[in-house]
Amino acid sequence: MARTEPTATATVDKPADKPDDLAGLEAGLDALESVHSGRTPFSKTFREKIFPPLTAIAVVLLVWQGLVSFGVVDDPTKLPPPSAVWDEVQTAWVKGELLGYIWTSVSRGLLGFLFALAIGTPLGLLVARVKFVRAAIGPILSGLQSLPSVAWVPPAVLWLGLNNSMMYAVILLGAVPSIANGLVSGVDQVPPLFLRAGRTLGATGARGLWHIVLPAALPGYLAGLKQGWAFSWRSLMAAEIIASSPDLGVGLGQLLENGRNASSMPMVFLAILLILIVGIVIDLLIFSPLERRVLRGRGLLVKN
């Protein structure tokens, strides 16, 4: 009887499996890091970015009109209907005054914010990097940031008079502490490993500040800039409401005060809506794109 030798089947890992796995892993990482440069369809943009705020606005208008139509608030001197506010918009537009109201305030606010940026940035770096300066004026900056901006209007009027310099002084006193503290917070959150790696590569002194510290502190700095703009805008509105003069022109804050003096609620609501719209537009056009760019650069935001 012939003896049959058992066939030994040994399972041996293929050497090629490991390179294939590594290739697949590398392809997956490349896919994660890839940036899709294709244009986003308008339908998706409308659905995700345009439709939600339009829906919110429509709901607010419906509730507003409902409060008036159903007599919940039947006194037009307290809550005018949306149509009355729209009539006020048309009147200001026909007179050619609407854009003037907006430009007067926006030009002041942006110029004052740029001044605050030029002062608050080096001040924040100085406080963040020099221990004696931080111990000396760090608490003062925090206190100034919590001080209501309207408190600076009376002394600014007494110091500088009723002019644009007074407006800019109020903006600076309101915005500089926020910008400086935002940068200080960003610098404090820089991982020590980054600083050690920078020193190892020769990035010390000004080079380390420019190439290591500032890029790593950018998220905190950007948050300080957004807050600084909010303080700038609110400070300006407070100054325009309190300090009025024919030489200053009519900005949005002065328009709000004029509506109060005339007991015109449509004018008051017009001023409030314009102030709100300007704040939203500045955020959408300037700060939101900057924030998305910073987050995308750190891999925290992926464009689909």
XYZ file of C-alpha atoms in Angstrom:
304
model
C 0.000 0.000 0.000
C 1.459 3.244 -1.040
C 2.090 5.597 1.782
C 0.784 9.031 1.194
C 2.878 11.779 2.683
C 0.738 14.516 4.256
C 1.044 17.751 2.461
C 2.169 20.445 4.839
C 0.602 23.771 4.179
C 2.365 26.495 6.031
C 0.837 29.896 6.252
C 3.503 32.430 5.678
C 2.862 36.175 5.817
C 3.473 37.699 2.497
C 6.156 40.297 2.657
C 4.162 42.366 0.232
C 1.222 42.710 2.666
C 2.992 45.197 4.881
C 3.923 47.579 2.057
C 0.317 47.359 0.800
C -1.015 48.288 4.241
C 1.398 51.169 4.516
C 0.426 52.338 1.055
C -3.236 52.219 2.013
C -2.568 54.132 5.220
C -0.576 56.735 3.335
C -3.347 57.096 0.774
C -5.866 57.585 3.577
C -3.756 60.269 5.212
C -3.318 62.005 1.875
C -7.062 61.960 1.403
C -7.568 63.525 4.821
C -5.032 66.252 4.145
C -6.191 66.991 0.632
C -8.041 70.235 0.040
C -10.937 70.139 -2.360
C -10.583 73.149 -4.590
C -13.774 72.578 -6.521
C -16.481 75.204 -6.388
C -19.241 74.497 -3.886
C -22.622 74.140 -5.620
C -24.902 77.113 -5.120
C -27.706 74.844 -3.955
C -25.564 73.618 -1.065
C -24.396 77.138 -0.228
C -27.993 78.354 -0.231
C -29.159 75.444 1.910
C -26.384 75.711 4.513
C -25.444 79.406 4.567
C -28.252 81.546 3.121
C -31.518 79.778 3.935
C -31.051 79.534 7.768
C -30.553 83.286 8.375
C -33.355 84.131 5.923
C -35.619 81.804 7.860
C -34.657 83.448 11.150
C -35.353 86.916 9.720
C -38.723 85.789 8.386
C -39.684 84.347 11.780
C -38.711 87.576 13.555
C -40.753 89.648 11.107
C -43.764 87.356 11.466
C -43.627 87.500 15.261
C -43.150 91.283 15.134
C -46.102 91.739 12.793
C -48.166 89.319 14.864
C -47.599 91.319 18.049
C -48.934 94.393 16.278
C -51.754 92.791 14.277
C -53.240 90.810 17.176
C -53.097 93.758 19.542
C -50.543 92.295 21.940
C -48.784 95.659 21.667
C -51.357 98.067 20.296
C -49.467 101.291 20.968
C -47.428 102.282 17.855
C -45.368 104.658 19.954
C -43.980 101.581 21.728
C -43.800 99.033 18.912
C -44.341 100.268 15.354
C -45.289 97.774 12.638
C -42.535 96.620 10.248
C -44.200 98.640 7.481
C -43.642 101.882 9.423
C -39.943 101.099 9.805
C -39.761 100.267 6.100
C -41.363 103.623 5.308
C -38.670 105.290 7.406
C -36.016 103.428 5.405
C -37.552 104.610 2.131
C -37.777 108.190 3.366
C -34.117 108.252 4.402
C -33.136 106.674 1.078
C -35.127 109.140 -1.007
C -33.569 112.043 0.896
C -30.117 110.573 0.235
C -29.350 110.336 3.957
C -29.366 106.592 4.590
C -25.886 105.818 3.251
C -24.572 108.947 4.941
C -25.725 107.683 8.347
C -24.007 104.364 7.746
C -20.776 105.749 6.292
C -20.323 108.327 9.056
C -20.305 105.629 11.719
C -18.560 102.867 9.764
C -15.661 105.105 8.695
C -15.137 106.256 12.279
C -15.425 102.743 13.660
C -12.992 101.142 11.208
C -10.420 103.948 11.478
C -10.605 103.901 15.266
C -10.246 100.108 15.235
C -7.121 100.360 13.068
C -5.640 102.850 15.559
C -6.509 100.453 18.394
C -4.910 97.587 16.466
C -1.681 99.559 15.982
C -1.508 100.317 19.715
C -2.928 97.134 21.225
C -0.733 94.672 19.302
C 2.699 95.894 20.483
C 1.269 96.551 23.939
C 0.005 92.972 24.126
C 3.380 91.588 23.036
C 5.124 93.728 25.637
C 2.825 92.561 28.415
C 3.068 88.924 27.321
C 6.868 88.813 27.061
C 8.091 91.117 29.839
C 7.256 89.947 33.358
C 7.697 93.352 34.982
C 5.356 95.018 32.501
C 2.774 92.271 32.995
C 2.916 92.656 36.757
C 2.670 96.436 36.417
C -0.117 96.980 33.870
C -1.636 93.534 33.277
C -4.311 93.991 35.981
C -4.974 97.524 34.723
C -5.688 96.222 31.224
C -8.103 93.642 32.622
C -9.854 96.332 34.639
C -10.103 98.652 31.640
C -11.571 95.825 29.563
C -14.395 95.376 32.068
C -15.067 99.123 32.341
C -18.166 100.196 30.342
C -17.158 102.225 27.307
C -19.808 104.842 28.002
C -17.868 105.886 31.106
C -15.138 107.372 28.888
C -17.448 109.710 26.968
C -17.785 112.529 29.558
C -14.037 112.843 30.281
C -13.217 112.580 26.568
C -15.602 115.459 25.839
C -14.006 117.559 28.574
C -10.483 116.721 27.415
C -10.885 117.020 23.652
C -14.206 118.737 22.997
C -16.987 117.739 20.614
C -14.963 116.533 17.634
C -13.803 113.371 15.918
C -10.731 113.173 18.159
C -13.056 112.601 21.086
C -14.747 109.769 19.183
C -11.442 108.076 18.408
C -10.260 108.442 22.005
C -13.366 106.645 23.273
C -12.857 103.881 20.701
C -9.208 103.443 21.685
C -9.965 103.284 25.392
C -12.609 100.655 24.730
C -10.794 98.482 22.165
C -7.075 98.541 23.052
C -7.424 96.505 26.296
C -9.390 93.775 24.501
C -6.870 93.483 21.661
C -3.903 93.472 24.042
C -5.456 90.911 26.396
C -6.409 88.692 23.459
C -2.805 88.612 22.280
C -1.551 87.990 25.822
C -3.955 85.064 26.147
C -2.808 83.666 22.796
C 0.874 83.908 23.731
C 0.233 82.242 27.094
C -1.358 79.274 25.294
C 1.623 78.615 23.008
C 2.892 75.087 23.853
C 6.411 75.154 25.384
C 7.389 72.415 22.925
C 6.991 74.900 20.077
C 9.339 77.343 21.770
C 11.956 74.659 22.448
C 11.748 73.403 18.880
C 12.132 76.946 17.597
C 15.221 77.550 19.721
C 16.689 74.267 18.509
C 16.221 75.417 14.914
C 17.742 78.799 15.660
C 14.509 80.799 15.850
C 15.308 83.023 18.806
C 14.623 86.646 19.601
C 12.707 88.509 16.920
C 12.829 85.512 14.565
C 11.281 83.253 17.180
C 8.639 85.862 17.878
C 7.738 86.201 14.208
C 7.968 82.565 13.117
C 6.934 80.697 16.293
C 5.106 82.801 18.873
C 2.835 84.920 16.686
C 1.614 82.086 14.406
C 0.923 79.853 17.419
C -0.872 82.686 19.254
C -2.997 83.602 16.232
C -6.288 81.995 17.408
C -6.244 83.897 20.701
C -5.151 87.074 18.938
C -7.994 86.752 16.435
C -10.485 86.296 19.283
C -9.106 89.487 20.817
C -9.521 91.304 17.506
C -13.172 90.266 17.250
C -13.814 91.410 20.782
C -11.853 94.594 20.117
C -14.070 95.404 17.133
C -17.182 94.771 19.244
C -15.871 97.183 21.878
C -14.956 99.710 19.177
C -18.439 99.632 17.694
C -20.201 99.847 21.051
C -17.903 102.632 22.241
C -18.595 104.622 19.101
C -22.357 104.202 19.441
C -22.194 105.389 23.056
C -20.140 108.422 22.045
C -22.480 109.323 19.183
C -25.556 109.024 21.400
C -24.198 111.181 24.220
C -22.078 113.723 22.322
C -23.980 115.500 19.574
C -22.805 118.428 17.486
C -23.544 119.697 13.964
C -19.816 119.462 13.223
C -19.832 115.726 13.921
C -22.484 114.853 11.375
C -25.249 112.328 11.927
C -24.103 108.781 12.503
C -26.164 105.800 13.571
C -25.863 106.615 17.263
C -26.963 110.196 16.655
C -29.834 108.899 14.507
C -30.949 106.763 17.439
C -30.845 109.762 19.751
C -32.713 111.917 17.220
C -35.474 109.312 17.106
C -35.758 109.385 20.892
C -35.902 113.172 20.977
C -38.603 113.183 18.276
C -40.514 110.306 19.942
C -40.298 108.491 16.590
C -40.156 104.758 17.226
C -39.766 103.943 13.501
C -36.592 106.061 13.455
C -35.384 104.400 16.646
C -35.958 100.937 15.185
C -34.299 101.998 11.930
C -31.166 103.048 13.826
C -31.144 99.827 15.864
C -31.503 97.662 12.767
C -28.745 99.529 10.920
C -26.390 99.205 13.898
C -27.127 95.476 14.032
C -26.729 94.995 10.275
C -23.375 96.803 10.180
C -22.041 94.618 12.995
C -23.156 91.449 11.207
C -21.736 92.544 7.848
C -18.332 93.457 9.311
C -18.141 90.071 10.996
C -19.132 88.204 7.819
C -16.781 90.135 5.535
C -13.695 90.427 7.750
C -13.549 88.263 10.848
C -15.365 85.109 9.734
C -13.097 84.613 6.666
C -10.013 85.190 8.827
C -11.254 82.702 11.391
C -12.013 80.068 8.736
C -8.566 80.546 7.213
C -6.843 80.102 10.574
C -8.884 77.000 11.426
C -8.335 75.499 7.970
C -4.598 76.120 8.233
C -4.539 74.117 11.460
C -6.582 71.251 10.015
C -9.604 72.087 12.186
C -11.882 72.984 9.311
C -12.187 70.847 6.201
C -13.891 72.193 3.125
C -16.215 69.574 1.750
